[in-house]
Amino acid sequence: MPREYVARDPKTGKRISRRKRSVKKSEGLAALSPGSGPWQRLPQREILALATGESAKLEVSADGRKLKLGRIDAIKALHKVSESDAERAYEALVDALEDDYPDVRIAALKSLPPFALRRQGILFHCLSDRLLDDEESVREEAMACLRKVAPMFPSGCEELLRRELRDVRKEHRDNAFATLNLAAKEWPEVGCLHLDEIIREDDDDLRVRGSKILRTIASRGGAEAWDLISWSLLDEEVIVRRNASKTLTILADVEPRVAAILVESSIGEDDRTIRQSVIKALKKLDIQSPRVVQMILRGAADKDLEMRRACIGQIAIILSGQELREAAGDLLKNEKDPSLKRRLKSLAMDPDFEGTEEQKNLKLAPAEYVAPEGEEEVRQAPSALREDDKHRSGRPPSEESK
């Protein structure tokens, strides 16, 4: 029996193991579910009675075991009730969100996202209260609930999210900005709405956090997003400007005209990180645009070495002939860097007049071939006919060949 083939690394000889398949996270509506658990075994007709306390316990079989499920399990399954019982289930969920026991409130928060697809009512108001809960575990579950529902119901969570973004507690503010980023991916206008308020705040931390979301809305946010980026590029806080400058390469792909305007306004920025972002965006712009050509020429004379190096590298692309030599000659007068000086000298040189003999003769037409004396006579001398040649020509063979 042939041996099974074993794949090995050609360098080390070690066996190449198969990668374990990563478990994909639930997306879309599936992400709203409370998560798998024994509650999924509950019959639909028994859920409401258990959730309201009309029934105490229910025994179900799971993996060969007998499990007793109660109110908390039923609360997690409230979103599965029939449409005829939906209103009573909504009332049971509201009661559970206001319950005295933290475990019940946590279970209700887990059930809130999928149930909100059927009824909203005052559910988001209850969620707002739970974010202010005295129990830390309840607040943590409420923050997780907010991350799920805000991208699905941005208008219903607008005021709630506005408050959480400005919460002085770090964990709440962290969660709120993560939630806003998720919502902005689905609804760019929602991101623009909140960022328009945040970038006007005096709190530097708010503006810094908000500027990180500019990349999310840059490609699909339209004119509102462009204005937000433009204002952030002028912010007094350098971190805000850095985060805003990272959107320039994105705009260069989707809105090159807008990107060219923003790059031009930021080309004189002193911060090194911002200049690097500007250079990356500048290289992606259309070099046939007159505005871009002028930016490259100005950048070639910039005080920053990296900016000059990047722009001088583009000059040979946007200019040619006498224009290129004149521009390189003007830049050479003030250039101090040795490598750039050598580069500019080569660009400013006219090979027809200042080049080597080979360069000067490169454009000349090739001379005709002149054969040496005697070679031409040898080529023209008729060669003696051999017997085969005579046979082809029709002449009779010689006596020696007979």
Coordinates of C-alpha atoms in Angstrom, one line a residue:
M1 CA 0.0 0.0 0.0
P2 CA 1.5 3.4 -1.0
R3 CA 2.6 5.7 1.8
E4 CA 0.5 8.8 2.4
Y5 CA 2.1 12.0 1.1
V6 CA 3.3 14.3 3.9
A7 CA 3.8 18.0 3.0
R8 CA 7.0 19.4 4.5
D9 CA 8.7 22.8 4.5
P10 CA 11.5 22.8 1.9
K11 CA 13.8 24.8 4.1
T12 CA 13.3 23.2 7.5
G13 CA 12.0 19.7 6.6
K14 CA 9.3 20.0 9.2
R15 CA 5.8 18.8 8.6
I16 CA 3.4 21.5 7.4
S17 CA 0.3 21.3 9.6
R18 CA -3.1 22.3 8.4
R19 CA -4.4 25.5 9.7
K20 CA -7.4 25.3 11.9
R21 CA -10.4 26.9 10.4
S22 CA -11.3 30.1 12.2
V23 CA -14.8 30.3 13.5
K24 CA -16.6 33.1 11.7
K25 CA -18.4 35.6 13.9
S26 CA -22.1 35.9 13.5
E27 CA -23.0 38.8 11.2
G28 CA -26.2 40.7 10.5
L29 CA -29.4 39.6 12.3
A30 CA -27.6 36.5 13.7
A31 CA -25.4 38.8 15.7
L32 CA -28.4 40.0 17.7
S33 CA -29.1 36.6 19.2
P34 CA -28.4 36.1 22.9
G35 CA -26.1 33.2 22.0
S36 CA -26.6 29.5 22.0
G37 CA -27.7 27.9 25.3
P38 CA -30.3 25.6 26.9
W39 CA -33.0 28.3 26.4
Q40 CA -33.1 27.2 22.7
R41 CA -34.7 23.9 23.8
L42 CA -37.8 25.7 25.2
P43 CA -41.0 25.0 23.3
Q44 CA -42.5 28.1 21.9
R45 CA -45.8 27.7 23.8
E46 CA -44.0 27.5 27.2
I47 CA -41.8 30.6 26.9
L48 CA -44.3 33.3 27.9
A49 CA -45.6 31.4 31.0
L50 CA -42.1 30.8 32.3
A51 CA -41.0 34.4 31.5
T52 CA -43.9 35.9 33.4
G53 CA -43.6 33.6 36.4
E54 CA -46.8 31.7 35.7
S55 CA -44.8 28.5 35.5
A56 CA -41.9 27.8 37.8
K57 CA -39.7 25.3 36.0
L58 CA -39.7 23.2 32.9
E59 CA -37.7 20.1 32.4
V60 CA -36.2 19.5 28.9
S61 CA -33.7 17.0 27.5
A62 CA -30.4 18.2 26.1
D63 CA -27.5 15.9 25.0
G64 CA -29.0 13.0 26.9
R65 CA -29.3 15.1 30.1
K66 CA -32.4 16.4 31.9
L67 CA -32.3 20.1 32.5
K68 CA -34.6 22.3 34.4
L69 CA -35.1 25.7 32.8
G70 CA -36.7 28.7 34.5
R71 CA -37.5 32.4 34.1
I72 CA -34.1 33.6 33.1
D73 CA -33.9 31.0 30.3
A74 CA -37.4 32.0 29.1
I75 CA -36.6 35.7 29.1
K76 CA -33.7 35.0 26.7
A77 CA -36.2 33.3 24.4
L78 CA -38.9 35.9 24.4
H79 CA -38.1 37.0 20.8
K80 CA -39.2 33.5 19.7
V81 CA -42.9 33.8 20.8
S82 CA -45.7 33.8 18.2
E83 CA -47.0 37.1 16.8
S84 CA -50.2 36.7 18.8
D85 CA -48.2 36.7 22.0
A86 CA -45.7 39.5 21.0
E87 CA -47.4 42.2 23.0
R88 CA -47.5 40.2 26.2
A89 CA -43.9 39.2 25.6
Y90 CA -42.9 42.9 25.1
E91 CA -44.5 43.7 28.5
A92 CA -42.7 40.8 30.1
L93 CA -39.4 42.0 28.7
V94 CA -40.0 45.6 30.0
D95 CA -40.7 44.2 33.4
A96 CA -37.6 42.0 33.3
L97 CA -35.5 45.1 32.4
E98 CA -36.7 46.8 35.5
D99 CA -36.5 43.7 37.8
D100 CA -34.8 43.9 41.2
Y101 CA -32.5 41.0 40.4
P102 CA -29.3 41.7 38.4
D103 CA -29.4 38.3 36.7
V104 CA -32.9 38.9 35.4
R105 CA -31.9 42.4 34.1
I106 CA -28.9 40.9 32.3
A107 CA -31.0 38.2 30.7
A108 CA -33.5 40.8 29.5
L109 CA -30.6 42.9 28.0
K110 CA -29.5 39.8 26.1
S111 CA -33.0 39.4 24.6
L112 CA -33.5 43.1 23.8
P113 CA -31.6 43.3 20.4
P114 CA -33.5 40.5 18.6
F115 CA -36.9 41.5 20.2
A116 CA -36.4 45.1 19.1
L117 CA -36.9 43.9 15.5
R118 CA -40.5 43.2 16.4
R119 CA -41.3 45.9 19.0
Q120 CA -39.3 48.9 20.2
G121 CA -41.6 50.9 22.4
I122 CA -39.7 52.0 25.5
L123 CA -37.0 49.3 25.1
F124 CA -34.3 51.9 24.3
H125 CA -35.4 54.0 27.3
C126 CA -34.9 51.0 29.5
L127 CA -31.5 50.4 27.9
S128 CA -30.6 53.9 28.8
D129 CA -31.5 53.3 32.4
R130 CA -29.5 50.0 32.5
L131 CA -26.4 51.9 31.3
L132 CA -26.7 53.9 34.5
D133 CA -27.3 50.7 36.6
D134 CA -25.6 50.4 40.0
E135 CA -24.4 46.9 39.2
E136 CA -21.2 46.8 37.0
S137 CA -22.2 43.5 35.4
V138 CA -25.5 44.9 34.3
R139 CA -23.8 48.0 32.8
E140 CA -21.3 45.8 30.9
E141 CA -24.2 43.9 29.4
A142 CA -26.0 47.1 28.6
M143 CA -22.9 48.4 26.7
A144 CA -22.7 45.1 24.7
C145 CA -26.4 45.5 23.9
L146 CA -25.8 49.1 22.7
R147 CA -23.1 47.9 20.3
K148 CA -25.6 45.5 18.8
V149 CA -28.7 47.8 18.5
A150 CA -27.1 51.1 17.5
P151 CA -26.1 50.0 14.0
M152 CA -29.6 48.6 13.4
F153 CA -31.6 51.4 15.0
P154 CA -29.4 54.5 14.7
S155 CA -32.3 57.0 15.1
G156 CA -33.6 55.2 18.2
C157 CA -30.2 55.2 19.8
E158 CA -29.2 58.7 18.7
E159 CA -29.7 60.5 22.1
L160 CA -28.5 57.5 24.0
L161 CA -25.3 57.4 22.0
R162 CA -24.8 61.1 22.2
R163 CA -24.8 60.9 26.0
E164 CA -22.5 57.8 26.1
L165 CA -19.9 59.5 23.8
R166 CA -19.4 62.2 26.4
D167 CA -19.5 60.0 29.5
V168 CA -16.6 60.6 31.8
R169 CA -16.2 56.9 32.5
K170 CA -13.5 55.5 30.2
E171 CA -15.1 52.2 29.6
H172 CA -18.4 53.8 28.6
R173 CA -16.7 56.3 26.3
D174 CA -14.6 53.5 24.7
N175 CA -17.7 51.5 24.1
A176 CA -19.6 54.5 22.7
F177 CA -16.9 55.3 20.1
A178 CA -16.6 51.7 19.1
T179 CA -20.4 51.7 18.7
L180 CA -20.3 54.9 16.6
N181 CA -17.7 53.4 14.4
L182 CA -19.9 50.3 13.7
A183 CA -22.9 52.5 13.1
A184 CA -20.9 54.8 10.7
K185 CA -19.9 51.7 8.6
E186 CA -23.6 51.0 8.0
W187 CA -24.9 54.6 8.0
P188 CA -22.2 57.1 7.1
E189 CA -24.6 60.0 7.7
V190 CA -24.9 58.8 11.3
G191 CA -21.2 59.1 11.7
C192 CA -21.2 62.6 10.1
L193 CA -24.0 63.7 12.4
H194 CA -22.1 62.8 15.6
L195 CA -18.7 63.8 14.4
D196 CA -20.0 67.2 13.3
E197 CA -20.8 67.9 17.0
I198 CA -17.7 66.2 18.4
I199 CA -15.1 68.1 16.4
R200 CA -16.5 71.3 17.9
E201 CA -16.0 70.2 21.5
D202 CA -13.3 71.7 23.7
D203 CA -12.4 68.3 25.1
D204 CA -9.3 67.2 23.2
D205 CA -10.0 63.5 24.0
L206 CA -13.3 63.7 22.3
R207 CA -11.9 65.3 19.1
V208 CA -9.0 62.8 19.0
R209 CA -11.4 59.8 19.3
G210 CA -13.8 61.3 16.8
S211 CA -11.0 61.9 14.2
K212 CA -10.2 58.2 14.2
I213 CA -13.7 57.5 12.7
L214 CA -13.0 59.9 9.8
R215 CA -11.5 56.9 7.8
T216 CA -14.7 55.0 8.2
I217 CA -16.8 57.8 6.5
A218 CA -14.2 59.1 4.1
S219 CA -15.2 57.1 1.1
R220 CA -19.0 57.1 1.4
G221 CA -19.7 60.2 3.6
G222 CA -19.9 62.7 0.7
A223 CA -19.6 66.4 1.1
E224 CA -20.3 66.3 4.8
A225 CA -17.3 64.0 5.4
W226 CA -15.1 66.1 3.2
D227 CA -15.9 69.2 5.4
L228 CA -15.2 67.2 8.6
I229 CA -11.8 66.1 7.2
S230 CA -11.0 69.7 6.1
W231 CA -11.9 71.1 9.6
S232 CA -9.9 68.4 11.4
L233 CA -6.8 69.1 9.2
L234 CA -6.9 72.6 10.8
D235 CA -7.4 71.4 14.4
E236 CA -5.0 72.8 17.0
E237 CA -4.4 69.2 18.4
V238 CA -1.7 67.5 16.3
I239 CA -3.2 64.0 16.8
V240 CA -6.5 65.1 15.3
R241 CA -4.6 66.4 12.3
R242 CA -2.6 63.2 12.0
N243 CA -5.8 61.1 12.0
A244 CA -7.4 63.3 9.5
S245 CA -4.4 63.2 7.2
K246 CA -4.7 59.4 7.0
T247 CA -7.9 59.8 5.0
L248 CA -6.1 61.6 2.1
T249 CA -5.0 58.4 0.4
I250 CA -8.6 57.1 0.6
L251 CA -9.9 60.3 -1.0
A252 CA -7.2 60.2 -3.6
D253 CA -8.8 56.9 -4.9
V254 CA -12.5 57.9 -4.7
E255 CA -12.5 61.8 -4.9
P256 CA -9.2 62.9 -6.5
R257 CA -10.3 66.5 -6.9
V258 CA -11.2 66.9 -3.3
A259 CA -8.0 65.1 -2.3
A260 CA -5.9 67.5 -4.4
I261 CA -7.4 70.5 -2.6
L262 CA -6.8 69.0 0.9
V263 CA -3.3 67.9 0.0
E264 CA -2.5 71.4 -1.2
S265 CA -3.7 72.9 2.0
S266 CA -1.6 70.4 4.1
I267 CA 1.6 70.3 2.0
G268 CA 3.3 72.9 4.3
E269 CA 2.5 70.9 7.5
D270 CA 5.4 70.7 10.0
D271 CA 4.5 67.4 11.6
R272 CA 6.5 64.5 10.1
T273 CA 3.6 62.0 10.3
I274 CA 1.2 64.3 8.5
R275 CA 3.8 65.0 5.8
Q276 CA 4.2 61.3 5.2
S277 CA 0.5 60.9 4.7
V278 CA 0.5 64.0 2.3
I279 CA 3.4 62.4 0.3
K280 CA 1.5 59.1 0.0
A281 CA -1.6 60.9 -1.2
L282 CA 0.4 63.1 -3.6
K283 CA 1.8 60.1 -5.3
K284 CA -1.7 58.7 -6.0
L285 CA -3.0 61.9 -7.6
D286 CA -3.4 62.5 -11.3
I287 CA -0.1 64.0 -12.5
Q288 CA -1.7 65.4 -15.6
S289 CA -3.7 67.9 -13.5
P290 CA -2.2 71.4 -13.5
R291 CA -2.9 71.8 -9.8
V292 CA -1.0 68.6 -9.0
V293 CA 1.9 69.7 -11.2
Q294 CA 2.2 73.0 -9.4
M295 CA 2.1 71.1 -6.0
I296 CA 4.9 68.8 -7.1
L297 CA 7.0 71.8 -8.2
R298 CA 6.4 73.6 -4.9
G299 CA 7.1 70.4 -2.9
A300 CA 10.4 70.0 -4.8
A301 CA 11.6 73.2 -3.1
D302 CA 10.1 72.4 0.3
K303 CA 12.2 72.7 3.4
D304 CA 11.5 69.1 4.3
L305 CA 14.0 66.6 2.8
E306 CA 11.4 63.8 2.5
M307 CA 9.0 66.0 0.7
R308 CA 11.7 67.3 -1.7
R309 CA 12.9 63.7 -2.4
A310 CA 9.4 62.6 -3.2
C311 CA 8.6 65.5 -5.5
I312 CA 11.9 65.5 -7.3
G313 CA 11.3 61.9 -8.1
Q314 CA 8.0 63.0 -9.8
I315 CA 9.5 65.9 -11.8
A316 CA 10.9 63.6 -14.5
I317 CA 7.3 62.2 -15.0
I318 CA 5.4 65.5 -15.2
L319 CA 8.1 67.5 -17.2
S320 CA 10.3 66.7 -20.2
G321 CA 12.8 68.4 -22.5
Q322 CA 13.8 72.0 -21.9
E323 CA 11.1 72.5 -19.2
L324 CA 12.6 69.6 -17.2
R325 CA 16.2 70.9 -17.5
E326 CA 15.2 74.5 -16.5
A327 CA 13.2 73.3 -13.5
A328 CA 16.0 71.0 -12.3
G329 CA 18.5 73.8 -12.8
D330 CA 16.5 76.2 -10.7
L331 CA 16.1 73.6 -7.9
L332 CA 19.8 72.8 -8.1
K333 CA 20.8 76.3 -7.0
N334 CA 19.3 75.9 -3.5
E335 CA 19.6 72.1 -3.0
K336 CA 22.0 71.0 -0.2
D337 CA 21.4 67.3 0.0
P338 CA 24.2 65.5 -2.0
S339 CA 22.0 62.7 -3.4
L340 CA 19.4 65.1 -4.6
K341 CA 22.1 67.4 -6.1
R342 CA 23.4 64.5 -8.1
R343 CA 19.8 63.7 -9.2
L344 CA 19.1 67.3 -10.2
K345 CA 22.4 67.6 -12.1
S346 CA 21.5 64.6 -14.2
L347 CA 18.1 66.0 -14.9
A348 CA 19.5 69.5 -15.8
M349 CA 22.1 68.2 -18.2
D350 CA 21.5 68.4 -21.9
P351 CA 23.1 65.2 -23.3
D352 CA 23.2 66.7 -26.9
F353 CA 25.8 69.3 -25.7
E354 CA 27.1 68.2 -22.3
G355 CA 26.9 64.4 -22.6
T356 CA 29.6 61.9 -23.5
E357 CA 30.6 61.3 -27.0
E358 CA 28.4 58.2 -27.1
Q359 CA 25.4 60.3 -25.8
K360 CA 26.0 63.0 -28.3
N361 CA 26.1 60.6 -31.2
L362 CA 23.1 58.6 -30.0
K363 CA 20.6 60.5 -32.1
L364 CA 22.7 60.6 -35.2
A365 CA 21.8 58.3 -38.2
P366 CA 24.0 55.2 -38.5
A367 CA 26.8 55.5 -41.1
E368 CA 26.7 53.3 -44.2
Y369 CA 29.0 50.3 -44.2
V370 CA 32.2 50.9 -46.2
A371 CA 34.1 47.7 -47.1
P372 CA 37.9 47.7 -46.7
E373 CA 40.1 47.8 -49.8
G374 CA 40.4 44.4 -51.5
E375 CA 37.3 43.0 -49.8
E376 CA 35.0 44.2 -52.4
E377 CA 37.1 42.7 -55.3
V378 CA 37.0 39.3 -53.5
R379 CA 33.3 39.5 -53.2
Q380 CA 32.8 40.3 -56.8
A381 CA 35.3 37.8 -58.3
P382 CA 33.4 34.9 -60.0
S383 CA 34.1 31.6 -58.5
A384 CA 35.1 28.6 -60.7
L385 CA 32.2 26.4 -61.7
R386 CA 32.3 22.9 -60.3
E387 CA 30.9 19.8 -62.0
D388 CA 27.5 20.0 -60.2
D389 CA 27.3 23.7 -61.1
K390 CA 28.0 22.8 -64.8
H391 CA 25.3 20.2 -64.7
R392 CA 22.8 22.7 -63.5
S393 CA 23.9 25.3 -66.0
G394 CA 23.6 22.8 -69.0
R395 CA 27.3 22.8 -69.9
P396 CA 28.8 19.4 -70.9
P397 CA 31.0 17.8 -68.2
S398 CA 34.8 18.0 -68.6
E399 CA 36.9 15.1 -69.8
E400 CA 38.3 14.5 -66.2
S401 CA 34.9 13.9 -64.8
K402 CA 34.0 11.1 -67.3

